[in-house]
Amino acid sequence: QTGKRDQSNTQSIKAAVDGNQSVRNGQTIRLKLMQDAFINNKFVKNLATIFATVSFGDNRLMMNIRSININGEIISCNLTVYATDGQPGLPADLSSISSANDAINQEVQRGIGSSRVGQVISSLFRGSNRNTLKIKVLNNHQIILVQNS
């Protein structure tokens, strides 16, 4: 070896959440690399900022990265965010929030009955679903990016 970097893709990349963030389904979350890496055969430096799209899964906050912007160059990629437990996405107790929404909805129905006002208020609470739900993710939460083939 003559000091050349191995330019093959880095399969597992250490990364972290960049700042405290509250995200909704479909929004993006800011991440930072915690090591140098090759992504789609392009060199990306440690501490580079990248963004993932968030979705809510079975008690997991799923994150995927389809492209990154490095110094104005858009690099196509296919990265999945894994928690340090080795599972895709970050653990998130979405079931308790869903249960709370159901309980509120039942109380509104019971308390106001079937009047027109009750139906409107009830539909507002039903609107509190996974699309309006916000999950707070803390700064420097450690994650692993895995390059999918």
PDB file of C-alpha atoms in Angstrom:
ATOM      1  CA  GLN A   1       0.000   0.000   0.000  1.00  0.00           C
ATOM      2  CA  THR A   2       1.259   3.466  -0.866  1.00  0.00           C
ATOM      3  CA  GLY A   3      -1.017   5.472   1.399  1.00  0.00           C
ATOM      4  CA  LYS A   4      -3.936   5.512  -1.049  1.00  0.00           C
ATOM      5  CA  ARG A   5      -7.381   5.425   0.490  1.00  0.00           C
ATOM      6  CA  ASP A   6      -9.502   2.347  -0.118  1.00  0.00           C
ATOM      7  CA  GLN A   7     -12.197   3.789  -2.385  1.00  0.00           C
ATOM      8  CA  SER A   8     -14.731   0.999  -1.971  1.00  0.00           C
ATOM      9  CA  ASN A   9     -18.023   1.982  -0.341  1.00  0.00           C
ATOM     10  CA  THR A  10     -18.092   2.056   3.442  1.00  0.00           C
ATOM     11  CA  GLN A  11     -20.854  -0.423   4.356  1.00  0.00           C
ATOM     12  CA  SER A  12     -21.506   0.768   7.935  1.00  0.00           C
ATOM     13  CA  ILE A  13     -20.973   4.440   8.722  1.00  0.00           C
ATOM     14  CA  LYS A  14     -21.006   5.934  12.217  1.00  0.00           C
ATOM     15  CA  ALA A  15     -23.230   9.008  12.405  1.00  0.00           C
ATOM     16  CA  ALA A  16     -25.270  11.040  14.895  1.00  0.00           C
ATOM     17  CA  VAL A  17     -28.299  13.302  15.060  1.00  0.00           C
ATOM     18  CA  ASP A  18     -27.143  16.909  14.557  1.00  0.00           C
ATOM     19  CA  GLY A  19     -28.978  19.023  17.168  1.00  0.00           C
ATOM     20  CA  ASN A  20     -32.206  18.493  19.118  1.00  0.00           C
ATOM     21  CA  GLN A  21     -35.000  18.139  16.562  1.00  0.00           C
ATOM     22  CA  SER A  22     -38.740  17.493  16.520  1.00  0.00           C
ATOM     23  CA  VAL A  23     -39.850  15.718  13.361  1.00  0.00           C
ATOM     24  CA  ARG A  24     -43.129  14.655  11.773  1.00  0.00           C
ATOM     25  CA  ASN A  25     -43.823  11.814   9.371  1.00  0.00           C
ATOM     26  CA  GLY A  26     -42.365  12.713   5.951  1.00  0.00           C
ATOM     27  CA  GLN A  27     -40.076  15.493   7.193  1.00  0.00           C
ATOM     28  CA  THR A  28     -36.297  15.522   7.078  1.00  0.00           C
ATOM     29  CA  ILE A  29     -33.888  15.201   9.974  1.00  0.00           C
ATOM     30  CA  ARG A  30     -30.337  16.612  10.044  1.00  0.00           C
ATOM     31  CA  LEU A  31     -27.549  14.104  10.697  1.00  0.00           C
ATOM     32  CA  LYS A  32     -23.751  14.291  10.733  1.00  0.00           C
ATOM     33  CA  LEU A  33     -21.152  11.710   9.873  1.00  0.00           C
ATOM     34  CA  MET A  34     -18.843  10.675  12.693  1.00  0.00           C
ATOM     35  CA  GLN A  35     -16.186   9.237  10.371  1.00  0.00           C
ATOM     36  CA  ASP A  36     -14.824   9.638   6.849  1.00  0.00           C
ATOM     37  CA  ALA A  37     -16.702   7.426   4.395  1.00  0.00           C
ATOM     38  CA  PHE A  38     -17.115   6.504   0.754  1.00  0.00           C
ATOM     39  CA  ILE A  39     -20.747   6.778  -0.319  1.00  0.00           C
ATOM     40  CA  ASN A  40     -21.535   5.677  -3.873  1.00  0.00           C
ATOM     41  CA  ASN A  41     -17.758   5.740  -4.494  1.00  0.00           C
ATOM     42  CA  LYS A  42     -17.498   9.414  -3.453  1.00  0.00           C
ATOM     43  CA  PHE A  43     -15.406  10.519  -0.468  1.00  0.00           C
ATOM     44  CA  VAL A  44     -17.444  12.225   2.290  1.00  0.00           C
ATOM     45  CA  LYS A  45     -15.579  13.807   5.219  1.00  0.00           C
ATOM     46  CA  ASN A  46     -16.170  13.277   8.912  1.00  0.00           C
ATOM     47  CA  LEU A  47     -18.742  15.749  10.346  1.00  0.00           C
ATOM     48  CA  ALA A  48     -20.418  16.256   6.942  1.00  0.00           C
ATOM     49  CA  THR A  49     -24.083  17.204   7.335  1.00  0.00           C
ATOM     50  CA  ILE A  50     -26.620  14.970   5.595  1.00  0.00           C
ATOM     51  CA  PHE A  51     -30.418  14.731   5.728  1.00  0.00           C
ATOM     52  CA  ALA A  52     -32.718  11.721   6.055  1.00  0.00           C
ATOM     53  CA  THR A  53     -36.443  11.424   5.379  1.00  0.00           C
ATOM     54  CA  VAL A  54     -38.427  10.264   8.418  1.00  0.00           C
ATOM     55  CA  SER A  55     -41.327   7.819   8.524  1.00  0.00           C
ATOM     56  CA  PHE A  56     -43.062   6.130  11.438  1.00  0.00           C
ATOM     57  CA  GLY A  57     -43.002   2.343  11.598  1.00  0.00           C
ATOM     58  CA  ASP A  58     -43.890  -0.239  14.226  1.00  0.00           C
ATOM     59  CA  ASN A  59     -42.660   1.691  17.262  1.00  0.00           C
ATOM     60  CA  ARG A  60     -39.635   2.833  15.253  1.00  0.00           C
ATOM     61  CA  LEU A  61     -38.656   6.147  13.721  1.00  0.00           C
ATOM     62  CA  MET A  62     -37.485   4.991  10.294  1.00  0.00           C
ATOM     63  CA  MET A  63     -34.976   7.102   8.323  1.00  0.00           C
ATOM     64  CA  ASN A  64     -33.754   6.734   4.751  1.00  0.00           C
ATOM     65  CA  ILE A  65     -31.301   8.739   2.673  1.00  0.00           C
ATOM     66  CA  ARG A  66     -31.642   8.712  -1.134  1.00  0.00           C
ATOM     67  CA  SER A  67     -29.242  11.537  -1.997  1.00  0.00           C
ATOM     68  CA  ILE A  68     -26.762  13.832  -0.288  1.00  0.00           C
ATOM     69  CA  ASN A  69     -25.344  17.225  -1.192  1.00  0.00           C
ATOM     70  CA  ILE A  70     -21.584  17.414  -0.744  1.00  0.00           C
ATOM     71  CA  ASN A  71     -20.095  20.784  -1.719  1.00  0.00           C
ATOM     72  CA  GLY A  72     -22.822  21.352  -4.309  1.00  0.00           C
ATOM     73  CA  GLU A  73     -22.550  17.873  -5.819  1.00  0.00           C
ATOM     74  CA  ILE A  74     -25.650  15.703  -5.456  1.00  0.00           C
ATOM     75  CA  ILE A  75     -24.662  12.112  -4.754  1.00  0.00           C
ATOM     76  CA  SER A  76     -27.318   9.472  -5.316  1.00  0.00           C
ATOM     77  CA  CYS A  77     -27.316   6.801  -2.602  1.00  0.00           C
ATOM     78  CA  ASN A  78     -29.463   4.308  -0.721  1.00  0.00           C
ATOM     79  CA  LEU A  79     -28.737   4.466   3.011  1.00  0.00           C
ATOM     80  CA  THR A  80     -30.847   3.166   5.887  1.00  0.00           C
ATOM     81  CA  VAL A  81     -30.435   4.472   9.441  1.00  0.00           C
ATOM     82  CA  TYR A  82     -29.979   1.806  12.114  1.00  0.00           C
ATOM     83  CA  ALA A  83     -30.022   2.246  15.878  1.00  0.00           C
ATOM     84  CA  THR A  84     -27.138   0.930  17.928  1.00  0.00           C
ATOM     85  CA  ASP A  85     -29.356  -2.063  18.816  1.00  0.00           C
ATOM     86  CA  GLY A  86     -28.831  -3.266  15.235  1.00  0.00           C
ATOM     87  CA  GLN A  87     -32.440  -2.687  14.144  1.00  0.00           C
ATOM     88  CA  PRO A  88     -33.565  -0.302  11.378  1.00  0.00           C
ATOM     89  CA  GLY A  89     -34.786   3.054  12.707  1.00  0.00           C
ATOM     90  CA  LEU A  90     -34.762   4.485  16.212  1.00  0.00           C
ATOM     91  CA  PRO A  91     -36.953   3.118  19.008  1.00  0.00           C
ATOM     92  CA  ALA A  92     -40.066   5.278  19.541  1.00  0.00           C
ATOM     93  CA  ASP A  93     -43.110   4.376  21.629  1.00  0.00           C
ATOM     94  CA  LEU A  94     -45.779   5.310  19.095  1.00  0.00           C
ATOM     95  CA  SER A  95     -48.376   2.940  20.599  1.00  0.00           C
ATOM     96  CA  SER A  96     -48.857   5.006  23.782  1.00  0.00           C
ATOM     97  CA  ILE A  97     -49.526   8.138  21.719  1.00  0.00           C
ATOM     98  CA  SER A  98     -52.031   6.284  19.558  1.00  0.00           C
ATOM     99  CA  SER A  99     -53.752   4.921  22.698  1.00  0.00           C
ATOM    100  CA  ALA A 100     -53.969   8.428  24.165  1.00  0.00           C
ATOM    101  CA  ASN A 101     -55.578   9.746  20.974  1.00  0.00           C
ATOM    102  CA  ASP A 102     -58.121   6.888  21.065  1.00  0.00           C
ATOM    103  CA  ALA A 103     -58.980   7.628  24.712  1.00  0.00           C
ATOM    104  CA  ILE A 104     -59.464  11.353  24.011  1.00  0.00           C
ATOM    105  CA  ASN A 105     -61.627  10.535  21.017  1.00  0.00           C
ATOM    106  CA  GLN A 106     -63.848   8.203  23.096  1.00  0.00           C
ATOM    107  CA  GLU A 107     -64.265  10.834  25.835  1.00  0.00           C
ATOM    108  CA  VAL A 108     -65.212  13.505  23.291  1.00  0.00           C
ATOM    109  CA  GLN A 109     -67.794  11.161  21.743  1.00  0.00           C
ATOM    110  CA  ARG A 110     -69.237  10.217  25.144  1.00  0.00           C
ATOM    111  CA  GLY A 111     -69.287  13.761  26.546  1.00  0.00           C
ATOM    112  CA  ILE A 112     -70.730  15.623  23.583  1.00  0.00           C
ATOM    113  CA  GLY A 113     -72.776  12.881  22.020  1.00  0.00           C
ATOM    114  CA  SER A 114     -73.780  12.812  18.405  1.00  0.00           C
ATOM    115  CA  SER A 115     -74.483  16.529  17.987  1.00  0.00           C
ATOM    116  CA  ARG A 116     -72.960  18.290  14.987  1.00  0.00           C
ATOM    117  CA  VAL A 117     -70.451  20.079  17.267  1.00  0.00           C
ATOM    118  CA  GLY A 118     -69.447  16.742  18.787  1.00  0.00           C
ATOM    119  CA  GLN A 119     -68.820  15.261  15.352  1.00  0.00           C
ATOM    120  CA  VAL A 120     -66.616  18.200  14.320  1.00  0.00           C
ATOM    121  CA  ILE A 121     -64.573  18.092  17.551  1.00  0.00           C
ATOM    122  CA  SER A 122     -64.254  14.330  17.299  1.00  0.00           C
ATOM    123  CA  SER A 123     -62.963  14.603  13.727  1.00  0.00           C
ATOM    124  CA  LEU A 124     -60.365  17.125  14.932  1.00  0.00           C
ATOM    125  CA  PHE A 125     -59.042  14.611  17.475  1.00  0.00           C
ATOM    126  CA  ARG A 126     -59.066  11.844  14.867  1.00  0.00           C
ATOM    127  CA  GLY A 127     -56.866  14.157  12.793  1.00  0.00           C
ATOM    128  CA  SER A 128     -54.204  13.741  15.491  1.00  0.00           C
ATOM    129  CA  ASN A 129     -52.699  10.737  13.763  1.00  0.00           C
ATOM    130  CA  ARG A 130     -49.209   9.723  12.739  1.00  0.00           C
ATOM    131  CA  ASN A 131     -49.020  12.524  10.161  1.00  0.00           C
ATOM    132  CA  THR A 132     -49.352  15.252  12.795  1.00  0.00           C
ATOM    133  CA  LEU A 133     -47.413  13.428  15.503  1.00  0.00           C
ATOM    134  CA  LYS A 134     -44.052  15.006  16.405  1.00  0.00           C
ATOM    135  CA  ILE A 135     -41.183  12.937  17.767  1.00  0.00           C
ATOM    136  CA  LYS A 136     -38.289  14.661  19.554  1.00  0.00           C
ATOM    137  CA  VAL A 137     -34.836  13.301  18.740  1.00  0.00           C
ATOM    138  CA  LEU A 138     -31.923  14.391  20.902  1.00  0.00           C
ATOM    139  CA  ASN A 139     -28.615  15.852  19.788  1.00  0.00           C
ATOM    140  CA  ASN A 140     -25.748  13.392  19.268  1.00  0.00           C
ATOM    141  CA  HIS A 141     -28.007  10.318  19.369  1.00  0.00           C
ATOM    142  CA  GLN A 142     -25.651   7.701  17.890  1.00  0.00           C
ATOM    143  CA  ILE A 143     -26.779   5.882  14.739  1.00  0.00           C
ATOM    144  CA  ILE A 144     -25.330   3.696  12.005  1.00  0.00           C
ATOM    145  CA  LEU A 145     -25.863   4.312   8.300  1.00  0.00           C
ATOM    146  CA  VAL A 146     -25.938   1.159   6.201  1.00  0.00           C
ATOM    147  CA  GLN A 147     -25.466   1.277   2.437  1.00  0.00           C
ATOM    148  CA  ASN A 148     -28.060  -0.877   0.695  1.00  0.00           C
ATOM    149  CA  SER A 149     -27.034  -2.483  -2.581  1.00  0.00           C
TER     150      SER A 149
END
